[in-house]
Amino acid sequence: MRRLLTVLAAGVPLAAAVYLPTASAEPQNAAASTPVSCSTVPVKAPAGTEVESVTAVRQAGGTIDGTGVLGGTVSGVPAFCEVTVTLTHPGDDDHAKVRTWLPEQGWNGRFQALGGSAYLAGDNGVGLGTAVKNGYAATSTDAGVGDAVDVSWALDAKGQVNTALLNNFASRSQHEAAVVGKQVIASAYAKPASYSYFTGCSTGGRQGYMEAQRYPDDFDGILADAPAVNWDEFEVATLWPQVVMNNEKTYPAPCELTAFTDAAVKACDSLDGVKDGLVNDSARCDFDPRRLIGTKVVCKGKELTITAADAVVVRKIWDGPRTTSGEKLWSGVPVGADLSALAGTSDPDADGNVKGVPFPVPQFWVSSWLKKQPSFDVSTITYSQFTELFKQSEAEYDEIIGTDDPDLSDFRTSGGKLLTWHGQDDEYIPTDGTVAYREQVERRMGGTKKVDDFYRLFLAPGTNHCGLNGKDGNTDGLAALTAWVEHGKAPQTLPATLINSANEQVDRDLCSYPQVSRYKGYGDPDAASSFRCVAPFQH
């Protein structure tokens, strides 16, 4: 999601825009590597569906170009068989395609299902290609909807919400893809997969949590990162920065927003015991944006002075949505995150005026699913109207797409493992929402230690949305998950390479929540060995 704004606003091509878990794995046994012939296979329709068609096409592999706005490429993909199963729900007039890519040679015996991004329900080809390259048989579904920022399917011909396609996107198509993918694999290789995994970030992360909550037997392991849980709440909350700017009639320039972020990171950097360009315990950062009033910054060659009005806007954005009476509705943008992602503005017009440019995902949610008017102008939303929309979204959509049920008893009983990392500088999905969900699970299921047996959360300092698989850092969550599922090795920490505020790589061991990383007082600040995981400060 984090690259969509850049793409839409500037038309910049995307490189490696798709979330990619990177682990490869050795075959489970010799039989698992049996070559597969590319032919159609019998598929039993999942409950409530009908199979419209089944096709099988041999693909030579090589370089796979990702489709749609996300783009991206993956090279070195071996030859595979692509089996496409089209499903429909009788009476719903939907057509959901489930694609399963089967390595011709070297299958590692495992099944991997892949999630989507923004309003894209599944993978655009790059993740599937990466999975095949790493030896997995892989499945993804389009749920019968569109691309990442295509919401043309939201309303039916009568202008009402298309509940069938929303249900597809929210939950049922992902489960059906798991059912179909397993069937295809078992038929093609004449044996079932030894282990089944789900991987996804953002929308894909939400889909992973949905699977654990609603279909606990689908997967042995779920890697669900920066999960878009609490969708009905946080999706409206992501529009808050625009609402603030429009109501305060103040639009800080991008470089002014950067100045606020840089100042906050600098002020809170040493809270973990050392200045290393990372805020390791962001919950303790209480930087007051009013400290920058009067500061001069240069934007595109023009000197600007930060005003009290600018500071008010930033304070409200960091604080998060509230009602007009001060009731807290949701978490704000983290202090280390890129404020311009959600507080985007246009270039000045001939008179020097600018206006807000909302991020498309929450804009579309409000206009299409709440107002049922795709052309609705979100810039007209007042503070009181924002509260009404927030409450409306909760009332209408929590049961459909909230994905926040803390009862994971069935998933625990099934033996499943859930692993999540989430960047503490996530500019689109506040980490606090994921933390709040984890704490709800702990309260429901007996506390931290009991939940750690099957569900672990790792927070990544200095990391933005889905930012640990590319230029913004990296970690191998899938390798940690497979070790946990297949060998019982629960990850105590998650080794990662992070990017600090000076754009330098530093090694860190991400701590299992609720612990945080703290400098030992000696050693190289760039080395993971110089830090240890400790209990957080109590507030």
XYZ file of C-alpha atoms in Angstrom:
539
model
C 0.000 0.000 0.000
C 2.725 2.444 0.885
C 3.874 2.808 -2.754
C 0.416 3.326 -4.227
C 0.321 7.044 -3.495
C 3.625 7.573 -5.287
C 2.413 5.577 -8.258
C -0.902 7.363 -8.558
C 0.428 10.851 -7.979
C 3.613 10.696 -9.997
C 3.271 7.741 -12.313
C 6.538 6.319 -11.012
C 7.116 2.675 -12.019
C 7.224 0.263 -9.129
C 10.130 -2.041 -8.448
C 9.549 -4.874 -6.005
C 6.238 -3.323 -4.965
C 4.704 -6.655 -4.029
C 5.223 -8.050 -0.536
C 7.578 -11.019 -0.861
C 8.445 -13.499 1.867
C 11.897 -14.753 0.977
C 12.416 -18.130 2.614
C 13.305 -21.149 0.560
C 13.028 -24.608 2.032
C 14.454 -28.033 1.349
C 12.084 -30.701 0.015
C 10.417 -32.736 2.716
C 11.476 -35.986 1.061
C 12.531 -37.378 -2.273
C 8.974 -38.168 -3.339
C 8.022 -34.537 -2.932
C 10.306 -33.611 -5.819
C 8.482 -35.840 -8.306
C 7.977 -33.951 -11.602
C 4.452 -32.786 -12.395
C 2.754 -33.039 -15.761
C 0.625 -30.064 -16.750
C -2.962 -31.184 -17.253
C -6.383 -30.325 -15.902
C -7.306 -32.010 -12.640
C -10.666 -32.832 -11.086
C -11.795 -30.191 -8.606
C -14.622 -30.615 -6.136
C -16.408 -27.318 -5.609
C -15.973 -25.878 -2.114
C -19.197 -25.642 -0.106
C -21.522 -22.979 -1.467
C -19.773 -22.707 -4.843
C -19.856 -24.170 -8.313
C -16.832 -24.786 -10.529
C -17.266 -22.906 -13.805
C -14.034 -23.975 -15.462
C -10.624 -25.584 -14.916
C -7.671 -24.896 -17.210
C -4.024 -25.943 -17.105
C -1.240 -24.177 -19.015
C 2.481 -24.886 -18.896
C 4.516 -21.727 -18.279
C 8.200 -21.557 -19.132
C 9.041 -19.360 -16.144
C 11.947 -16.946 -16.468
C 11.043 -13.357 -15.577
C 7.537 -12.728 -14.281
C 6.156 -9.191 -14.614
C 3.590 -8.259 -12.009
C 0.247 -7.062 -13.303
C -1.681 -3.950 -12.329
C -0.639 -0.799 -10.498
C 1.731 -2.655 -8.161
C 3.901 -4.007 -10.983
C 7.218 -5.479 -9.923
C 9.208 -8.372 -11.368
C 10.818 -11.603 -10.278
C 13.454 -13.374 -12.368
C 14.851 -16.878 -12.410
C 11.466 -18.558 -11.984
C 11.596 -22.226 -13.065
C 8.997 -23.760 -15.363
C 5.630 -24.367 -13.746
C 2.112 -25.502 -14.498
C -0.578 -22.867 -13.975
C -3.938 -24.330 -13.042
C -6.815 -21.825 -12.999
C -10.115 -22.722 -11.381
C -13.032 -20.302 -11.756
C -15.653 -20.446 -9.005
C -19.074 -18.861 -8.675
C -21.573 -18.644 -5.850
C -24.961 -19.550 -7.333
C -27.214 -16.508 -7.442
C -24.394 -14.020 -6.849
C -23.208 -13.663 -10.460
C -19.571 -13.609 -9.337
C -16.569 -15.235 -10.967
C -13.552 -15.739 -8.719
C -10.376 -17.109 -10.273
C -8.077 -19.289 -8.184
C -4.607 -19.684 -9.674
C -2.274 -22.440 -8.527
C 1.312 -22.534 -9.752
C 2.963 -25.934 -9.589
C 6.757 -26.260 -9.988
C 7.569 -28.829 -12.676
C 10.669 -29.898 -10.783
C 11.922 -29.533 -7.223
C 8.670 -29.080 -5.320
C 9.569 -28.813 -1.647
C 6.387 -30.538 -0.527
C 4.802 -27.382 0.869
C 1.757 -25.294 -0.046
C 1.803 -21.492 0.141
C -1.266 -19.287 -0.307
C -0.709 -15.581 -0.919
C -2.799 -12.576 0.078
C -3.398 -9.219 -1.531
C -2.847 -5.481 -1.128
C -5.326 -2.581 -0.754
C -8.402 -3.690 -2.753
C -6.481 -6.398 -4.622
C -7.614 -9.681 -3.080
C -4.659 -11.767 -4.214
C -1.199 -11.742 -5.722
C -0.316 -10.061 -9.024
C 2.160 -12.755 -10.119
C 5.375 -11.639 -8.474
C 4.641 -13.344 -5.167
C 3.514 -16.525 -6.908
C 6.690 -16.520 -8.995
C 8.828 -15.999 -5.907
C 7.100 -18.863 -4.127
C 7.666 -21.211 -7.089
C 11.295 -20.064 -7.280
C 11.649 -21.098 -3.633
C 10.140 -24.525 -4.240
C 6.564 -23.982 -3.115
C 3.343 -24.884 -4.881
C 1.425 -21.625 -4.558
C -2.159 -20.394 -4.796
C -3.871 -17.009 -4.931
C -7.343 -15.734 -5.794
C -8.711 -12.550 -7.315
C -11.999 -13.026 -5.380
C -13.829 -11.779 -8.469
C -12.899 -8.160 -7.705
C -10.368 -5.780 -9.253
C -6.881 -4.308 -8.934
C -5.408 -2.564 -5.899
C -7.246 0.726 -6.374
C -10.120 -0.520 -8.530
C -13.375 -0.322 -6.565
C -15.736 -0.368 -9.538
C -17.197 -3.536 -8.028
C -18.259 -1.888 -4.751
C -21.809 -1.014 -5.793
C -24.297 -2.931 -7.899
C -26.422 -1.564 -10.740
C -28.910 -0.185 -8.199
C -26.224 1.739 -6.345
C -26.283 -0.629 -3.377
C -23.252 -2.324 -1.832
C -22.409 -5.538 -3.686
C -22.465 -7.734 -0.603
C -21.495 -10.871 -2.526
C -18.234 -9.389 -3.779
C -17.551 -7.717 -0.427
C -17.918 -11.097 1.263
C -15.579 -12.572 -1.330
C -12.997 -9.881 -0.628
C -13.473 -10.000 3.136
C -13.248 -13.729 3.754
C -14.847 -16.481 1.757
C -12.751 -16.407 -1.426
C -9.482 -16.776 0.494
C -10.804 -19.850 2.282
C -12.111 -21.313 -0.969
C -8.727 -20.722 -2.591
C -7.087 -22.716 0.203
C -9.509 -25.583 -0.370
C -9.021 -25.549 -4.146
C -5.240 -25.117 -3.996
C -4.838 -28.143 -1.751
C -6.991 -30.239 -4.088
C -5.022 -29.216 -7.161
C -1.704 -29.983 -5.469
C -2.840 -33.377 -4.195
C -4.096 -34.362 -7.660
C -1.120 -33.031 -9.614
C 1.572 -34.555 -7.393
C -0.477 -37.607 -6.338
C 0.049 -36.665 -2.691
C -1.024 -33.793 -0.466
C 1.301 -31.058 0.686
C 3.140 -31.864 3.888
C 2.571 -28.381 5.295
C 0.311 -25.478 4.362
C 1.264 -21.806 4.816
C -0.334 -18.440 4.227
C 1.714 -15.288 3.614
C 0.574 -11.700 3.252
C 1.032 -8.100 4.331
C -1.494 -5.270 4.744
C -4.678 -6.603 3.122
C -2.832 -9.915 2.978
C -2.066 -9.602 6.679
C -5.753 -9.072 7.402
C -6.597 -12.132 5.327
C -4.152 -14.163 7.391
C -5.818 -13.094 10.649
C -9.205 -13.800 9.093
C -8.071 -17.340 8.322
C -6.932 -17.889 11.910
C -10.245 -16.551 13.230
C -12.743 -18.122 10.819
C -11.027 -21.078 9.155
C -8.535 -22.342 11.750
C -7.850 -25.631 9.952
C -6.802 -24.134 6.605
C -3.124 -23.536 7.400
C -0.396 -24.910 9.642
C 1.360 -21.561 9.686
C 0.282 -17.989 8.920
C 2.711 -15.125 8.261
C 0.474 -12.056 8.457
C 2.409 -8.785 8.537
C 1.220 -5.182 9.056
C -2.287 -6.640 9.173
C -5.232 -4.464 8.150
C -7.391 -5.790 10.993
C -10.065 -3.520 12.463
C -10.635 -2.557 8.813
C -13.955 -0.842 9.446
C -12.314 1.477 12.000
C -8.761 2.136 10.851
C -9.777 2.580 7.204
C -11.911 5.581 8.130
C -9.244 6.733 10.594
C -6.708 6.896 7.771
C -8.687 9.787 6.307
C -8.251 11.812 9.527
C -5.136 13.757 8.393
C -7.094 15.116 5.439
C -10.063 15.970 7.644
C -7.749 17.842 10.009
C -6.080 19.884 7.277
C -9.378 20.734 5.605
C -11.066 21.790 8.841
C -8.063 23.712 10.142
C -7.574 25.209 6.662
C -3.850 24.591 7.053
C -1.798 22.457 4.663
C 1.822 21.999 5.802
C 4.275 21.515 2.952
C 5.957 18.110 2.624
C 9.291 19.432 3.859
C 7.579 20.950 6.907
C 6.022 17.584 7.702
C 9.445 15.982 7.331
C 10.887 18.526 9.758
C 8.358 17.499 12.402
C 9.101 13.804 11.906
C 12.868 14.283 11.967
C 12.648 16.376 15.133
C 10.531 13.750 16.893
C 12.885 10.918 15.945
C 15.894 12.944 17.088
C 14.242 13.807 20.397
C 13.180 10.222 21.146
C 16.120 8.347 19.610
C 18.017 7.830 22.864
C 15.066 6.385 24.826
C 16.479 2.896 24.241
C 19.827 3.897 25.751
C 21.741 4.924 22.621
C 21.453 7.315 19.666
C 21.235 4.975 16.702
C 18.707 6.639 14.403
C 15.883 4.371 15.577
C 13.062 4.861 18.054
C 12.838 1.414 19.648
C 10.018 2.181 22.085
C 7.834 4.637 20.209
C 5.079 4.504 22.825
C 7.340 6.569 25.103
C 7.922 9.332 22.545
C 5.993 12.431 23.621
C 7.636 15.064 21.415
C 5.577 18.268 21.337
C 5.303 19.660 17.779
C 4.950 23.192 19.174
C 8.705 23.117 19.781
C 9.183 23.729 16.054
C 7.074 26.894 15.826
C 9.201 29.573 14.166
C 11.641 27.075 12.652
C 12.604 27.889 9.069
C 12.761 25.140 6.431
C 13.495 25.239 2.726
C 10.979 23.619 0.361
C 11.937 23.466 -3.317
C 14.175 26.485 -2.911
C 11.616 28.526 -0.982
C 12.090 29.337 2.698
C 9.059 28.630 4.892
C 8.452 29.255 8.576
C 6.629 26.635 10.616
C 3.578 28.195 12.249
C 1.451 27.447 15.297
C -1.279 26.300 12.899
C 1.126 23.774 11.343
C 1.925 22.433 14.810
C -1.786 22.060 15.613
C -2.313 19.987 12.453
C 0.624 17.695 13.208
C -0.399 17.304 16.859
C -3.913 16.247 15.826
C -2.583 13.816 13.222
C -0.183 12.193 15.699
C -2.867 12.089 18.381
C -5.392 10.428 16.068
C -9.120 10.799 15.447
C -11.311 12.162 18.218
C -14.930 13.224 18.484
C -15.729 16.909 18.926
C -16.098 16.178 22.655
C -12.602 14.660 22.809
C -13.436 10.933 22.802
C -10.602 8.923 21.296
C -11.699 6.997 18.204
C -8.469 5.495 16.885
C -4.695 5.733 16.948
C -2.892 8.428 15.009
C 0.004 8.280 12.588
C 3.158 7.091 14.458
C 5.658 9.854 15.235
C 8.373 8.322 13.047
C 6.142 7.706 10.035
C 6.004 9.684 6.790
C 3.219 12.181 7.427
C 2.872 13.113 3.769
C 1.523 9.652 2.943
C -1.863 10.506 4.457
C -1.461 14.300 4.732
C -0.734 14.633 1.029
C -1.223 17.972 -0.713
C -1.309 19.260 -4.263
C 1.281 21.540 -5.798
C 0.474 25.240 -5.369
C -1.759 26.730 -8.049
C -1.129 30.076 -9.765
C -2.239 31.896 -6.607
C -0.130 29.724 -4.334
C -3.074 27.773 -2.955
C -2.901 24.061 -2.247
C -5.491 21.443 -1.369
C -5.437 18.056 0.272
C -4.816 14.906 -1.758
C -6.287 11.927 0.112
C -4.828 8.444 -0.042
C -7.156 6.491 -2.367
C -7.839 3.479 -0.119
C -9.701 5.296 2.688
C -11.140 7.789 0.209
C -12.778 4.963 -1.734
C -13.969 3.213 1.419
C -15.786 6.338 2.569
C -17.165 7.357 -0.828
C -18.251 3.942 -2.101
C -19.053 1.820 0.953
C -20.227 4.493 3.411
C -21.682 7.290 1.289
C -22.530 4.958 -1.634
C -21.539 7.852 -3.907
C -18.276 7.166 -5.794
C -17.978 10.868 -6.679
C -18.414 12.049 -3.081
C -15.963 14.832 -2.187
C -14.240 13.756 1.043
C -12.760 17.238 1.472
C -16.164 18.440 2.662
C -16.176 16.202 5.768
C -16.418 18.145 9.031
C -15.165 16.878 12.382
C -18.670 15.896 13.486
C -19.408 14.204 10.162
C -16.167 12.262 10.495
C -17.367 10.810 13.800
C -20.661 9.834 12.173
C -18.842 8.060 9.338
C -16.565 6.270 11.790
C -19.528 4.989 13.811
C -21.424 4.074 10.629
C -18.509 2.008 9.354
C -18.309 0.125 12.649
C -22.037 -0.586 12.666
C -22.315 -1.682 9.043
C -19.076 -3.532 8.425
C -17.422 -4.818 11.608
C -18.935 -8.291 11.330
C -18.108 -8.505 7.638
C -14.532 -7.224 7.483
C -13.482 -6.114 10.979
C -11.309 -9.224 11.386
C -10.830 -8.484 15.084
C -12.283 -11.541 16.870
C -9.814 -12.246 19.724
C -10.981 -15.818 20.257
C -8.315 -17.921 18.551
C -9.114 -21.050 20.552
C -9.881 -23.196 17.515
C -6.700 -22.073 15.773
C -4.663 -22.948 18.853
C -6.416 -26.328 19.120
C -5.675 -27.050 15.463
C -1.950 -26.611 16.156
C -1.614 -23.540 13.945
C 1.088 -20.888 14.394
C 0.581 -17.179 13.689
C 3.600 -14.918 13.177
C 3.437 -11.159 12.572
C 5.889 -8.297 12.212
C 4.721 -4.726 11.983
C 6.766 -1.593 11.306
C 6.584 1.008 14.064
C 6.791 3.756 11.427
C 3.868 2.368 9.420
C 2.341 5.385 7.720
C -0.880 3.607 6.678
C -1.783 1.098 9.406
C -0.891 2.275 12.925
C 0.988 -0.382 14.875
C -1.196 0.387 17.893
C -4.129 -1.399 16.252
C -2.161 -4.630 15.944
C -0.884 -4.274 19.516
C -4.427 -3.675 20.790
C -5.629 -6.837 19.030
C -2.780 -8.897 20.466
C -3.628 -7.616 23.965
C -7.288 -8.524 23.434
C -6.216 -12.061 22.536
C -4.090 -12.231 25.692
C -7.023 -11.145 27.863
C -9.303 -13.664 26.166
C -6.888 -16.602 26.164
C -4.980 -16.582 29.414
C -2.155 -14.088 29.153
C 1.108 -13.511 27.322
C 2.802 -16.871 27.878
C -0.173 -18.939 26.756
C -0.677 -16.836 23.640
C 3.044 -16.992 22.833
C 2.621 -20.740 22.380
C 0.898 -20.150 19.043
C 0.923 -16.403 18.217
C 3.890 -14.043 18.286
C 4.152 -10.388 17.333
C 7.361 -8.498 16.506
C 7.538 -4.709 16.170
C 10.175 -3.282 13.843
C 11.632 0.149 14.741
C 12.161 2.628 11.907
C 10.176 0.460 9.492
C 7.315 1.659 7.345
C 4.384 -0.163 5.786
C 5.327 -3.680 4.669
C 8.903 -2.408 4.695
C 10.952 -5.460 5.663
C 11.260 -6.969 2.212
C 13.181 -4.529 0.079
C 15.122 -1.289 0.273
C 13.572 -0.428 3.645
C 15.037 -3.431 5.425
C 14.554 -7.169 5.472
C 13.807 -10.166 7.621
C 12.894 -13.769 6.884
C 9.611 -14.292 8.645
C 8.731 -17.327 6.551
C 11.909 -19.127 7.587
C 11.099 -18.429 11.241
C 7.548 -19.655 10.717
C 8.533 -22.906 9.027
C 11.052 -23.625 11.789
C 8.305 -23.061 14.358
C 5.700 -25.177 12.550
C 7.925 -28.041 11.445
C 10.523 -28.221 14.222
C 8.823 -26.608 17.202
C 11.414 -23.804 17.352
C 9.372 -20.811 18.510
C 11.136 -17.567 17.522
C 12.445 -15.753 20.599
C 13.600 -12.899 18.363
C 13.340 -12.147 14.660
C 16.701 -11.184 13.113
C 16.322 -8.176 10.820
C 18.254 -5.552 8.926
C 16.720 -2.131 9.516
C 17.310 1.287 7.965
C 17.933 4.097 10.464
C 17.208 7.820 10.093
C 20.590 8.333 8.412
C 19.582 5.775 5.754
C 22.174 3.314 7.086
C 21.696 -0.422 7.542
C 21.782 -1.690 11.116
C 21.255 -5.221 12.396
C 18.665 -5.828 15.075
C 16.912 -8.739 16.701
C 13.256 -7.764 16.792
C 11.794 -8.530 20.198
C 8.727 -10.653 20.766
C 5.948 -8.388 22.031
C 5.620 -7.000 24.676
C 9.400 -6.804 25.078
C 11.375 -3.936 23.566
C 15.001 -3.601 22.487
C 17.419 -1.772 24.795
C 21.106 -0.981 24.390
C 23.336 -2.931 26.773
C 25.537 0.104 27.390
C 28.497 -1.144 25.366
C 29.278 -2.473 21.908
C 28.686 -1.353 18.332
C 25.277 0.390 18.069
C 24.902 -1.047 14.559
C 25.206 -4.642 15.817
C 22.279 -6.672 17.110
C 24.502 -8.188 19.806
C 24.723 -4.782 21.531
C 21.023 -4.870 22.406
C 18.818 -7.063 24.542
C 15.081 -7.542 24.844
C 13.580 -6.194 28.069
C 10.155 -5.485 29.521
C 8.799 -2.109 28.420
C 8.495 0.844 30.753
C 5.099 1.082 32.374
C 3.184 4.290 31.853
